Amino acid sequence: MSDVKALTDQWQRALAGDKDMFRSLVEPHLKELRAAAQHEITYRVCVGDLGSGSLSAEDLLAETMIKAWDERRHKPDNLDLKAWLLGLLYRTADLLVGEERQIGELAPVSLDAPAADMAAATGWRQPADFEAWEEVIPDPKSTPEEIAPAVESQPGALPERGRRILLMHDRHGISLQQAAFATSSSVSEARELLLESRQTLLDGREASGARRE
């Protein structure tokens, strides 16, 4: 049996309700997901979206795993498991940050107000150019280990989707098509955001080095 066929069969068992199989499939990605969650929390604190200590990386990871199990039947077939989990982690972070902001502001809620569109936060939209061949992208000038600290050192410098595409592609090794899918971007848009985000980080590092001199 091929690896692809075996993985498909295992995923079908998870879809049918086999929690042990689901855990065995997501377990190889937990280390990267934990690192992504830690960066997400650190970054959100840096830009003022969260108060220090209001939400932990373990909270975010745990909530993501709950949502992954609950929403496993909604995973698009052509979205890799790691890309799906990372995309779900980012969407979960958005929801949790929104809830924290609501609690912090103690905003009164009208009974006549429309309910929040939870489906919009967890829906997946395949880019129209998903099947296009990925264009050649120059190698990043930062190593995967340098990406998150570089982003955290320049809070707010990158557009949100650009930050996430940069992290997914350059830090976590997700293909551009998959990163585009997970961030509701076209592949061409994801490429532009990736290159612009790399350049912004590089410019920021060079400016910081010049100030130190």
PDB file of C-alpha atoms in Angstrom:
ATOM      1  CA  MET A   1       0.000   0.000   0.000  1.00  0.00           C
ATOM      2  CA  SER A   2       1.367   3.409  -0.961  1.00  0.00           C
ATOM      3  CA  ASP A   3       2.033   6.056   1.700  1.00  0.00           C
ATOM      4  CA  VAL A   4      -0.650   8.287   0.149  1.00  0.00           C
ATOM      5  CA  LYS A   5      -3.216   5.451   0.177  1.00  0.00           C
ATOM      6  CA  ALA A   6      -2.328   4.566   3.787  1.00  0.00           C
ATOM      7  CA  LEU A   7      -2.649   8.192   4.872  1.00  0.00           C
ATOM      8  CA  THR A   8      -5.996   8.487   3.078  1.00  0.00           C
ATOM      9  CA  ASP A   9      -7.283   5.349   4.806  1.00  0.00           C
ATOM     10  CA  GLN A  10      -6.081   6.617   8.185  1.00  0.00           C
ATOM     11  CA  TRP A  11      -7.785   9.969   7.636  1.00  0.00           C
ATOM     12  CA  GLN A  12     -11.010   8.184   6.693  1.00  0.00           C
ATOM     13  CA  ARG A  13     -10.852   6.333  10.014  1.00  0.00           C
ATOM     14  CA  ALA A  14     -10.377   9.645  11.817  1.00  0.00           C
ATOM     15  CA  LEU A  15     -13.342  11.103   9.939  1.00  0.00           C
ATOM     16  CA  ALA A  16     -15.415   8.123  11.048  1.00  0.00           C
ATOM     17  CA  GLY A  17     -14.699   8.957  14.693  1.00  0.00           C
ATOM     18  CA  ASP A  18     -11.430   7.184  15.552  1.00  0.00           C
ATOM     19  CA  LYS A  19      -9.875   9.668  18.006  1.00  0.00           C
ATOM     20  CA  ASP A  20      -6.727   7.595  18.511  1.00  0.00           C
ATOM     21  CA  MET A  21      -6.077   7.627  14.771  1.00  0.00           C
ATOM     22  CA  PHE A  22      -6.698  11.376  14.649  1.00  0.00           C
ATOM     23  CA  ARG A  23      -4.176  11.930  17.462  1.00  0.00           C
ATOM     24  CA  SER A  24      -1.592   9.783  15.692  1.00  0.00           C
ATOM     25  CA  LEU A  25      -2.007  11.852  12.516  1.00  0.00           C
ATOM     26  CA  VAL A  26      -1.689  15.262  14.176  1.00  0.00           C
ATOM     27  CA  GLU A  27       1.015  14.299  16.684  1.00  0.00           C
ATOM     28  CA  PRO A  28       3.949  14.686  14.228  1.00  0.00           C
ATOM     29  CA  HIS A  29       2.910  18.331  13.719  1.00  0.00           C
ATOM     30  CA  LEU A  30       2.457  19.297  17.377  1.00  0.00           C
ATOM     31  CA  LYS A  31       6.000  20.642  17.860  1.00  0.00           C
ATOM     32  CA  GLU A  32       5.616  23.053  14.929  1.00  0.00           C
ATOM     33  CA  LEU A  33       2.091  23.976  15.964  1.00  0.00           C
ATOM     34  CA  ARG A  34       3.282  24.771  19.485  1.00  0.00           C
ATOM     35  CA  ALA A  35       6.056  26.987  18.084  1.00  0.00           C
ATOM     36  CA  ALA A  36       3.535  28.709  15.796  1.00  0.00           C
ATOM     37  CA  ALA A  37       1.162  29.237  18.730  1.00  0.00           C
ATOM     38  CA  GLN A  38       3.959  30.726  20.850  1.00  0.00           C
ATOM     39  CA  HIS A  39       4.875  33.147  18.079  1.00  0.00           C
ATOM     40  CA  GLU A  40       1.232  34.086  17.537  1.00  0.00           C
ATOM     41  CA  ILE A  41       0.709  34.912  21.230  1.00  0.00           C
ATOM     42  CA  THR A  42       4.024  36.785  21.515  1.00  0.00           C
ATOM     43  CA  TYR A  43       3.275  38.788  18.383  1.00  0.00           C
ATOM     44  CA  ARG A  44      -0.286  39.621  19.432  1.00  0.00           C
ATOM     45  CA  VAL A  45       1.032  40.923  22.766  1.00  0.00           C
ATOM     46  CA  CYS A  46       3.657  42.988  20.920  1.00  0.00           C
ATOM     47  CA  VAL A  47       1.053  44.701  18.716  1.00  0.00           C
ATOM     48  CA  GLY A  48      -1.354  45.226  21.610  1.00  0.00           C
ATOM     49  CA  ASP A  49      -4.035  42.730  20.571  1.00  0.00           C
ATOM     50  CA  LEU A  50      -3.570  40.806  23.823  1.00  0.00           C
ATOM     51  CA  GLY A  51      -2.549  41.669  27.337  1.00  0.00           C
ATOM     52  CA  SER A  52       0.473  39.860  28.736  1.00  0.00           C
ATOM     53  CA  GLY A  53      -0.692  36.602  30.295  1.00  0.00           C
ATOM     54  CA  SER A  54      -4.271  36.849  29.028  1.00  0.00           C
ATOM     55  CA  LEU A  55      -3.826  33.880  26.705  1.00  0.00           C
ATOM     56  CA  SER A  56      -1.088  31.256  26.551  1.00  0.00           C
ATOM     57  CA  ALA A  57       0.342  29.296  23.653  1.00  0.00           C
ATOM     58  CA  GLU A  58      -0.929  26.094  25.276  1.00  0.00           C
ATOM     59  CA  ASP A  59      -4.432  27.599  25.448  1.00  0.00           C
ATOM     60  CA  LEU A  60      -4.288  28.423  21.749  1.00  0.00           C
ATOM     61  CA  LEU A  61      -2.907  25.008  20.812  1.00  0.00           C
ATOM     62  CA  ALA A  62      -5.511  23.183  22.915  1.00  0.00           C
ATOM     63  CA  GLU A  63      -8.359  25.195  21.413  1.00  0.00           C
ATOM     64  CA  THR A  64      -6.982  24.547  17.911  1.00  0.00           C
ATOM     65  CA  MET A  65      -6.909  20.794  18.537  1.00  0.00           C
ATOM     66  CA  ILE A  66     -10.506  20.853  19.755  1.00  0.00           C
ATOM     67  CA  LYS A  67     -11.573  22.752  16.645  1.00  0.00           C
ATOM     68  CA  ALA A  68      -9.520  20.444  14.421  1.00  0.00           C
ATOM     69  CA  TRP A  69     -11.395  17.424  15.747  1.00  0.00           C
ATOM     70  CA  ASP A  70     -14.778  19.140  15.542  1.00  0.00           C
ATOM     71  CA  GLU A  71     -14.145  20.475  12.023  1.00  0.00           C
ATOM     72  CA  ARG A  72     -12.172  17.570  10.557  1.00  0.00           C
ATOM     73  CA  ARG A  73     -14.932  16.831   8.040  1.00  0.00           C
ATOM     74  CA  HIS A  74     -14.530  20.355   6.640  1.00  0.00           C
ATOM     75  CA  LYS A  75     -10.825  19.966   5.788  1.00  0.00           C
ATOM     76  CA  PRO A  76     -10.487  20.451   2.023  1.00  0.00           C
ATOM     77  CA  ASP A  77      -9.190  17.300   0.334  1.00  0.00           C
ATOM     78  CA  ASN A  78      -6.351  19.105  -1.433  1.00  0.00           C
ATOM     79  CA  LEU A  79      -5.147  20.990   1.651  1.00  0.00           C
ATOM     80  CA  ASP A  80      -2.314  19.157   3.415  1.00  0.00           C
ATOM     81  CA  LEU A  81      -2.862  18.286   7.065  1.00  0.00           C
ATOM     82  CA  LYS A  82      -0.038  20.511   8.351  1.00  0.00           C
ATOM     83  CA  ALA A  83      -1.190  23.478   6.267  1.00  0.00           C
ATOM     84  CA  TRP A  84      -4.782  22.914   7.412  1.00  0.00           C
ATOM     85  CA  LEU A  85      -3.741  22.762  11.076  1.00  0.00           C
ATOM     86  CA  LEU A  86      -1.631  25.921  10.797  1.00  0.00           C
ATOM     87  CA  GLY A  87      -4.419  27.762   9.000  1.00  0.00           C
ATOM     88  CA  LEU A  88      -6.864  26.597  11.663  1.00  0.00           C
ATOM     89  CA  LEU A  89      -4.500  27.772  14.400  1.00  0.00           C
ATOM     90  CA  TYR A  90      -4.415  31.271  12.865  1.00  0.00           C
ATOM     91  CA  ARG A  91      -8.202  31.363  12.513  1.00  0.00           C
ATOM     92  CA  THR A  92      -8.605  30.166  16.089  1.00  0.00           C
ATOM     93  CA  ALA A  93      -6.221  32.890  17.252  1.00  0.00           C
ATOM     94  CA  ASP A  94      -8.372  35.487  15.482  1.00  0.00           C
ATOM     95  CA  LEU A  95     -11.487  34.203  17.249  1.00  0.00           C
ATOM     96  CA  LEU A  96      -9.834  34.092  20.679  1.00  0.00           C
ATOM     97  CA  VAL A  97      -8.311  37.557  20.279  1.00  0.00           C
ATOM     98  CA  GLY A  98     -11.735  38.860  19.285  1.00  0.00           C
ATOM     99  CA  GLU A  99     -13.271  37.296  22.391  1.00  0.00           C
ATOM    100  CA  GLU A 100     -10.538  38.728  24.630  1.00  0.00           C
ATOM    101  CA  ARG A 101     -11.058  42.166  23.104  1.00  0.00           C
ATOM    102  CA  GLN A 102     -14.811  41.935  23.720  1.00  0.00           C
ATOM    103  CA  ILE A 103     -14.274  40.948  27.337  1.00  0.00           C
ATOM    104  CA  GLY A 104     -11.711  43.729  27.828  1.00  0.00           C
ATOM    105  CA  GLU A 105     -13.954  46.365  26.353  1.00  0.00           C
ATOM    106  CA  LEU A 106     -17.063  45.058  28.181  1.00  0.00           C
ATOM    107  CA  ALA A 107     -19.030  46.184  25.161  1.00  0.00           C
ATOM    108  CA  PRO A 108     -22.808  46.021  25.588  1.00  0.00           C
ATOM    109  CA  VAL A 109     -24.429  43.605  23.165  1.00  0.00           C
ATOM    110  CA  SER A 110     -27.827  44.340  21.686  1.00  0.00           C
ATOM    111  CA  LEU A 111     -30.215  41.421  21.389  1.00  0.00           C
ATOM    112  CA  ASP A 112     -31.139  42.815  17.990  1.00  0.00           C
ATOM    113  CA  ALA A 113     -27.543  42.738  16.742  1.00  0.00           C
ATOM    114  CA  PRO A 114     -26.742  40.061  14.143  1.00  0.00           C
ATOM    115  CA  ALA A 115     -24.865  37.043  15.444  1.00  0.00           C
ATOM    116  CA  ALA A 116     -21.173  36.763  14.618  1.00  0.00           C
ATOM    117  CA  ASP A 117     -20.551  34.793  11.448  1.00  0.00           C
ATOM    118  CA  MET A 118     -18.540  31.889  12.850  1.00  0.00           C
ATOM    119  CA  ALA A 119     -18.626  30.101   9.495  1.00  0.00           C
ATOM    120  CA  ALA A 120     -16.724  32.997   7.916  1.00  0.00           C
ATOM    121  CA  ALA A 121     -13.942  32.519  10.432  1.00  0.00           C
ATOM    122  CA  THR A 122     -13.548  28.813   9.740  1.00  0.00           C
ATOM    123  CA  GLY A 123     -14.528  28.542   6.073  1.00  0.00           C
ATOM    124  CA  TRP A 124     -12.030  27.540   3.392  1.00  0.00           C
ATOM    125  CA  ARG A 125     -11.987  29.086  -0.049  1.00  0.00           C
ATOM    126  CA  GLN A 126      -9.789  27.541  -2.726  1.00  0.00           C
ATOM    127  CA  PRO A 127      -7.968  30.175  -4.809  1.00  0.00           C
ATOM    128  CA  ALA A 128      -8.975  30.245  -8.460  1.00  0.00           C
ATOM    129  CA  ASP A 129      -5.337  29.816  -9.520  1.00  0.00           C
ATOM    130  CA  PHE A 130      -4.596  26.943  -7.100  1.00  0.00           C
ATOM    131  CA  GLU A 131      -3.754  24.503  -9.890  1.00  0.00           C
ATOM    132  CA  ALA A 132      -1.214  26.856 -11.486  1.00  0.00           C
ATOM    133  CA  TRP A 133       2.426  25.816 -11.287  1.00  0.00           C
ATOM    134  CA  GLU A 134       4.223  27.546  -8.453  1.00  0.00           C
ATOM    135  CA  GLU A 135       6.526  30.244  -9.774  1.00  0.00           C
ATOM    136  CA  VAL A 136      10.196  30.075  -8.881  1.00  0.00           C
ATOM    137  CA  ILE A 137      10.714  32.032  -5.676  1.00  0.00           C
ATOM    138  CA  PRO A 138      14.223  33.087  -4.656  1.00  0.00           C
ATOM    139  CA  ASP A 139      15.517  31.485  -1.500  1.00  0.00           C
ATOM    140  CA  PRO A 140      14.841  33.525   1.663  1.00  0.00           C
ATOM    141  CA  LYS A 141      17.742  35.433   3.164  1.00  0.00           C
ATOM    142  CA  SER A 142      16.664  34.335   6.652  1.00  0.00           C
ATOM    143  CA  THR A 143      16.827  30.791   8.015  1.00  0.00           C
ATOM    144  CA  PRO A 144      13.604  29.223   9.332  1.00  0.00           C
ATOM    145  CA  GLU A 145      14.861  29.770  12.877  1.00  0.00           C
ATOM    146  CA  GLU A 146      15.366  33.504  12.255  1.00  0.00           C
ATOM    147  CA  ILE A 147      11.918  34.234  10.810  1.00  0.00           C
ATOM    148  CA  ALA A 148       9.789  34.443  13.965  1.00  0.00           C
ATOM    149  CA  PRO A 149      12.256  36.575  15.991  1.00  0.00           C
ATOM    150  CA  ALA A 150      12.662  38.914  12.998  1.00  0.00           C
ATOM    151  CA  VAL A 151       8.888  39.351  12.716  1.00  0.00           C
ATOM    152  CA  GLU A 152       8.533  39.888  16.474  1.00  0.00           C
ATOM    153  CA  SER A 153      11.242  42.548  16.398  1.00  0.00           C
ATOM    154  CA  GLN A 154       9.160  44.598  13.930  1.00  0.00           C
ATOM    155  CA  PRO A 155       5.596  44.369  15.294  1.00  0.00           C
ATOM    156  CA  GLY A 156       3.004  45.744  12.921  1.00  0.00           C
ATOM    157  CA  ALA A 157       5.435  46.071  10.014  1.00  0.00           C
ATOM    158  CA  LEU A 158       3.842  43.308   7.952  1.00  0.00           C
ATOM    159  CA  PRO A 159       0.269  42.950   6.707  1.00  0.00           C
ATOM    160  CA  GLU A 160      -1.467  40.142   8.579  1.00  0.00           C
ATOM    161  CA  ARG A 161      -1.795  37.751   5.647  1.00  0.00           C
ATOM    162  CA  GLY A 162       1.751  38.555   4.575  1.00  0.00           C
ATOM    163  CA  ARG A 163       3.057  37.670   8.031  1.00  0.00           C
ATOM    164  CA  ARG A 164       1.229  34.364   8.038  1.00  0.00           C
ATOM    165  CA  ILE A 165       2.220  33.406   4.493  1.00  0.00           C
ATOM    166  CA  LEU A 166       5.855  34.247   5.329  1.00  0.00           C
ATOM    167  CA  LEU A 167       5.738  32.058   8.435  1.00  0.00           C
ATOM    168  CA  MET A 168       3.988  29.184   6.709  1.00  0.00           C
ATOM    169  CA  HIS A 169       6.274  29.173   3.664  1.00  0.00           C
ATOM    170  CA  ASP A 170       9.676  30.187   5.037  1.00  0.00           C
ATOM    171  CA  ARG A 171       9.432  28.869   8.581  1.00  0.00           C
ATOM    172  CA  HIS A 172       7.182  25.822   8.316  1.00  0.00           C
ATOM    173  CA  GLY A 173       7.957  24.689   4.756  1.00  0.00           C
ATOM    174  CA  ILE A 174       4.393  24.947   3.432  1.00  0.00           C
ATOM    175  CA  SER A 175       4.130  25.301  -0.355  1.00  0.00           C
ATOM    176  CA  LEU A 176       2.918  28.605  -1.737  1.00  0.00           C
ATOM    177  CA  GLN A 177      -0.303  27.034  -3.070  1.00  0.00           C
ATOM    178  CA  GLN A 178      -1.089  25.536   0.322  1.00  0.00           C
ATOM    179  CA  ALA A 179      -0.260  28.768   2.156  1.00  0.00           C
ATOM    180  CA  ALA A 180      -2.499  30.655  -0.256  1.00  0.00           C
ATOM    181  CA  PHE A 181      -5.365  28.224   0.349  1.00  0.00           C
ATOM    182  CA  ALA A 182      -4.954  28.405   4.136  1.00  0.00           C
ATOM    183  CA  THR A 183      -5.001  32.217   4.133  1.00  0.00           C
ATOM    184  CA  SER A 184      -7.799  32.703   1.565  1.00  0.00           C
ATOM    185  CA  SER A 185      -5.410  34.284  -0.942  1.00  0.00           C
ATOM    186  CA  SER A 186      -4.777  33.682  -4.615  1.00  0.00           C
ATOM    187  CA  VAL A 187      -1.444  32.034  -5.364  1.00  0.00           C
ATOM    188  CA  SER A 188      -0.206  35.131  -7.199  1.00  0.00           C
ATOM    189  CA  GLU A 189      -1.277  37.354  -4.310  1.00  0.00           C
ATOM    190  CA  ALA A 190       0.436  35.027  -1.826  1.00  0.00           C
ATOM    191  CA  ARG A 191       3.655  35.229  -3.852  1.00  0.00           C
ATOM    192  CA  GLU A 192       3.584  39.040  -3.812  1.00  0.00           C
ATOM    193  CA  LEU A 193       2.843  39.133  -0.086  1.00  0.00           C
ATOM    194  CA  LEU A 194       5.663  36.677   0.601  1.00  0.00           C
ATOM    195  CA  LEU A 195       8.243  38.671  -1.373  1.00  0.00           C
ATOM    196  CA  GLU A 196       7.089  42.003   0.084  1.00  0.00           C
ATOM    197  CA  SER A 197       7.188  40.625   3.632  1.00  0.00           C
ATOM    198  CA  ARG A 198      10.706  39.271   3.134  1.00  0.00           C
ATOM    199  CA  GLN A 199      11.843  42.642   1.816  1.00  0.00           C
ATOM    200  CA  THR A 200      10.229  44.506   4.725  1.00  0.00           C
ATOM    201  CA  LEU A 201      12.042  42.328   7.241  1.00  0.00           C
ATOM    202  CA  LEU A 202      15.323  42.755   5.379  1.00  0.00           C
ATOM    203  CA  ASP A 203      14.923  46.552   5.221  1.00  0.00           C
ATOM    204  CA  GLY A 204      14.083  46.662   8.915  1.00  0.00           C
ATOM    205  CA  ARG A 205      17.139  44.621   9.840  1.00  0.00           C
ATOM    206  CA  GLU A 206      19.406  46.788   7.716  1.00  0.00           C
ATOM    207  CA  ALA A 207      17.952  49.970   9.250  1.00  0.00           C
ATOM    208  CA  SER A 208      18.416  48.535  12.731  1.00  0.00           C
ATOM    209  CA  GLY A 209      22.028  47.636  11.945  1.00  0.00           C
ATOM    210  CA  ALA A 210      22.702  51.107  10.591  1.00  0.00           C
ATOM    211  CA  ARG A 211      21.325  52.707  13.784  1.00  0.00           C
ATOM    212  CA  ARG A 212      23.601  50.554  15.949  1.00  0.00           C
ATOM    213  CA  GLU A 213      26.632  51.662  13.917  1.00  0.00           C
TER     214      GLU A 213
END
